[in-house]
Short mmCIF file of N, CA and C in Angstrom, two decimals:
data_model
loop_
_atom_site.label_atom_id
_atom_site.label_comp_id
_atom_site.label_asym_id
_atom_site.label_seq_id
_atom_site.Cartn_x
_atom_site.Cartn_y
_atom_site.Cartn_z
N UNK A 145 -31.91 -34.94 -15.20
CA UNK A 145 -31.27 -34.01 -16.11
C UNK A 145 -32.31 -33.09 -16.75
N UNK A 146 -33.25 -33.41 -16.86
CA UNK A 146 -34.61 -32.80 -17.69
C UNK A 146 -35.21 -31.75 -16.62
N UNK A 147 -35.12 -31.80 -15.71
CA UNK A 147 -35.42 -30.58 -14.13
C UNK A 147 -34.53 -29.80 -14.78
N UNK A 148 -32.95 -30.02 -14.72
CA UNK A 148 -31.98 -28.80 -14.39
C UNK A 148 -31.93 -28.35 -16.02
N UNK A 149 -32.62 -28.34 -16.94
CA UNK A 149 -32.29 -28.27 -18.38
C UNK A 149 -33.37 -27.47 -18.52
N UNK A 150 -34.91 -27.65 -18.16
CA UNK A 150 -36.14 -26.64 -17.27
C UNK A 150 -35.70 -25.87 -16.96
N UNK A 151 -34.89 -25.98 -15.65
CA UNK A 151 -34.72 -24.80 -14.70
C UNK A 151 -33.55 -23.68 -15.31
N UNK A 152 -32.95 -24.11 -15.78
CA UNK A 152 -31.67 -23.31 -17.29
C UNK A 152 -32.60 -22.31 -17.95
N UNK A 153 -33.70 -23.31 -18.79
CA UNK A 153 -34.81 -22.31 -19.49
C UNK A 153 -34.83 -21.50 -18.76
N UNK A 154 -35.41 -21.47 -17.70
CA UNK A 154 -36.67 -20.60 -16.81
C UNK A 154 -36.05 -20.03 -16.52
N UNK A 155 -34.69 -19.92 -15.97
CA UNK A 155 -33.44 -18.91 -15.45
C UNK A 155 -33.39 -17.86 -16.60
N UNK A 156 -33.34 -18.34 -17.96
CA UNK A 156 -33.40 -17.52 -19.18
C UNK A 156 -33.81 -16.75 -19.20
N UNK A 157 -35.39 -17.65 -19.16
CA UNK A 157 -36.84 -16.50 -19.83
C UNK A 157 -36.97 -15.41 -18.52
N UNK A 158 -36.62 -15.85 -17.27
CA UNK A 158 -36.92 -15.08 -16.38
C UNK A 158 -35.92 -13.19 -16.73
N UNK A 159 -34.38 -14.13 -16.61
CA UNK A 159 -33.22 -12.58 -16.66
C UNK A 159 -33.58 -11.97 -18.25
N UNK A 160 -34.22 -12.88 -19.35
CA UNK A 160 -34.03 -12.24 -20.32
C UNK A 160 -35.48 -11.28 -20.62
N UNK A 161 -36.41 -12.06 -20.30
CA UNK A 161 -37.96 -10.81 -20.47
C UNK A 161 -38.24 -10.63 -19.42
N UNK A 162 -38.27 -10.73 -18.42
CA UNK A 162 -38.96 -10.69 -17.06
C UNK A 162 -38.78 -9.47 -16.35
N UNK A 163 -37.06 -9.26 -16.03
CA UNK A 163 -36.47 -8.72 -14.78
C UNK A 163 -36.40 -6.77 -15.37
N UNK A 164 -36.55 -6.26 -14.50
CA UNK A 164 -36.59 -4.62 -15.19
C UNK A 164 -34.87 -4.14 -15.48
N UNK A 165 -34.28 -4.04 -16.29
CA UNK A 165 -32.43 -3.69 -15.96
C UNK A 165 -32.83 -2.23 -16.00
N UNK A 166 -31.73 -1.87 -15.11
CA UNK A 166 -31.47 0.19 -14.80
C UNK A 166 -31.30 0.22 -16.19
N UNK A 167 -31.36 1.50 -16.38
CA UNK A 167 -30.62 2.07 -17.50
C UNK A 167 -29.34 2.84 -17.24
N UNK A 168 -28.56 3.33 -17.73
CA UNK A 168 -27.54 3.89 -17.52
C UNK A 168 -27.30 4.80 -16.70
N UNK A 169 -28.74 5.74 -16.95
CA UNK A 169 -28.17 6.57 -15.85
C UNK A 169 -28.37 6.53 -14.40
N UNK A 170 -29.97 5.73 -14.05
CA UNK A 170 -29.64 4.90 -13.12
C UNK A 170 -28.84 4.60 -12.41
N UNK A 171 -27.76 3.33 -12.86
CA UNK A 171 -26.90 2.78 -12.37
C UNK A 171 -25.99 3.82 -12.30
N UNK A 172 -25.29 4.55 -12.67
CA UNK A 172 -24.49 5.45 -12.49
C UNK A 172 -25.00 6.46 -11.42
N UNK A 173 -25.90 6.64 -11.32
CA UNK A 173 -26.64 7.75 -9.73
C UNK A 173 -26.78 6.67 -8.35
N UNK A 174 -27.08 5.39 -9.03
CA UNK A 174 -26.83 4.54 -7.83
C UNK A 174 -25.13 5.08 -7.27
N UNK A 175 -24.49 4.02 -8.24
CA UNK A 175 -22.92 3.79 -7.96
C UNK A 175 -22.40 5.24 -7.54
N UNK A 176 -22.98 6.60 -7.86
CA UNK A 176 -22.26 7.21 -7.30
C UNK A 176 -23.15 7.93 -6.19
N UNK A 177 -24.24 7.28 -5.65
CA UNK A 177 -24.55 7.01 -4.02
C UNK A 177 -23.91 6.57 -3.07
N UNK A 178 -23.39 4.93 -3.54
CA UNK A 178 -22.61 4.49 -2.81
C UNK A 178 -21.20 4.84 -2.74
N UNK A 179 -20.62 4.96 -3.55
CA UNK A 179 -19.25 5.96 -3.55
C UNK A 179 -19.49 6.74 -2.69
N UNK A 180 -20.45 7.99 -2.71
CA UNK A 180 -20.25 8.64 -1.86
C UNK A 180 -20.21 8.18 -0.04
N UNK A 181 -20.96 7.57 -0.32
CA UNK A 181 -21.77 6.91 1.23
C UNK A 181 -20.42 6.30 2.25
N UNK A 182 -19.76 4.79 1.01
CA UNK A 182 -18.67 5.02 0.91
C UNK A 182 -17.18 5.86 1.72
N UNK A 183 -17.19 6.89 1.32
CA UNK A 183 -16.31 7.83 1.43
C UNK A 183 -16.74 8.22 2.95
N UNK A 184 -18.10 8.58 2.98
CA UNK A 184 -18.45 9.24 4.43
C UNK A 184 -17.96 8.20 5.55
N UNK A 185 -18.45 6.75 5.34
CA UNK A 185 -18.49 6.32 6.25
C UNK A 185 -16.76 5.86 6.70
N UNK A 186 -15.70 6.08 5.74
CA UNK A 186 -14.39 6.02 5.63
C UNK A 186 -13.94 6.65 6.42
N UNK A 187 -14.24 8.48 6.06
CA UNK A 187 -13.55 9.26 6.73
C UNK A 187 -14.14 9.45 8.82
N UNK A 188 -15.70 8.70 8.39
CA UNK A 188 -16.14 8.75 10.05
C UNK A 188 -14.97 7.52 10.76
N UNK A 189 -14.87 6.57 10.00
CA UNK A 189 -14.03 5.26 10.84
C UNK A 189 -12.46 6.25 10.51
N UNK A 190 -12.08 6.89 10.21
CA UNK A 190 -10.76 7.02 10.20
C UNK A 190 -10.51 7.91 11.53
N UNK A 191 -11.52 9.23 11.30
CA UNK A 191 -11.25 10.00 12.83
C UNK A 191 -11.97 9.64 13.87
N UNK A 192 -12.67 8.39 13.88
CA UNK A 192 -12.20 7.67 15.03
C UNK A 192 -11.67 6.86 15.62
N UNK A 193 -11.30 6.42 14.79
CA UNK A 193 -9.47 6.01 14.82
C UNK A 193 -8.85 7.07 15.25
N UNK A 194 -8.36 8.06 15.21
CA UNK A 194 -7.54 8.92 15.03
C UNK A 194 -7.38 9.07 16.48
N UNK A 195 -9.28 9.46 16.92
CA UNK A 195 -9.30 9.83 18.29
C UNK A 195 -8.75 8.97 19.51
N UNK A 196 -9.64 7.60 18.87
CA UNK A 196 -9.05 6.24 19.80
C UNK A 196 -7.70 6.52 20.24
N UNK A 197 -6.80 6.53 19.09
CA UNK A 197 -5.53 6.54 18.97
C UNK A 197 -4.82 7.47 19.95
N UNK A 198 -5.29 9.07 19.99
CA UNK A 198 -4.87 9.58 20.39
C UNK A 198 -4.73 9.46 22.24
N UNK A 199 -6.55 9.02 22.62
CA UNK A 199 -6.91 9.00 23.73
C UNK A 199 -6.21 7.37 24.18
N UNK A 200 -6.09 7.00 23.34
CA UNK A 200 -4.85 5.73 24.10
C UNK A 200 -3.51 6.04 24.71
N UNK A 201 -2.74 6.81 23.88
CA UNK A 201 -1.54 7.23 23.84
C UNK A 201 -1.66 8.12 25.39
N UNK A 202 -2.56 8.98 25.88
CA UNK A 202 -2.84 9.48 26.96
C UNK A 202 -2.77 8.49 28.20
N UNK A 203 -3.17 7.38 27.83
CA UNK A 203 -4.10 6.16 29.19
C UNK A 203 -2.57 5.50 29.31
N UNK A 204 -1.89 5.35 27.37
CA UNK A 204 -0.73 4.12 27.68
C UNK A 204 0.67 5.25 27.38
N UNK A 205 1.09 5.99 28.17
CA UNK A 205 2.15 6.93 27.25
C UNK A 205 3.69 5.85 26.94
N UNK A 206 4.19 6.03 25.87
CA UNK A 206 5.30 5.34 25.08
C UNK A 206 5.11 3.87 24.98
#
């Protein structure tokens, strides 16, 4: 019990002085990296889908 009651501390001291946190605006230029990134890679899987779709309908008609 005295390890995992240590290792609790050290989990502490580590997230509480240790670790660097973003600041706001940071995280917000991240998150709206990935949003965007996101979005791109959405609309690439959708029209090709679209295409798949279409070039199936050619190979399998009704």
């Amino acid at each position: 019990m005295k390890k995992f009651i240590n290792y609790c501390k050290l989990c502490y001291k580590e997230l509480a002085h240790e670790v660097t946190w973003p600041t706001y605006k940071e995280l917000t230029q991240s998150a709206v990296v990935v949003l965007s990134a996101s979005l791109i890679i959405a609309v690439i899987v959708w029209v090709m889908d679209m295409v798949f779709n279409n070039v199936m309908i050619l190979f399998y008609p009704g």
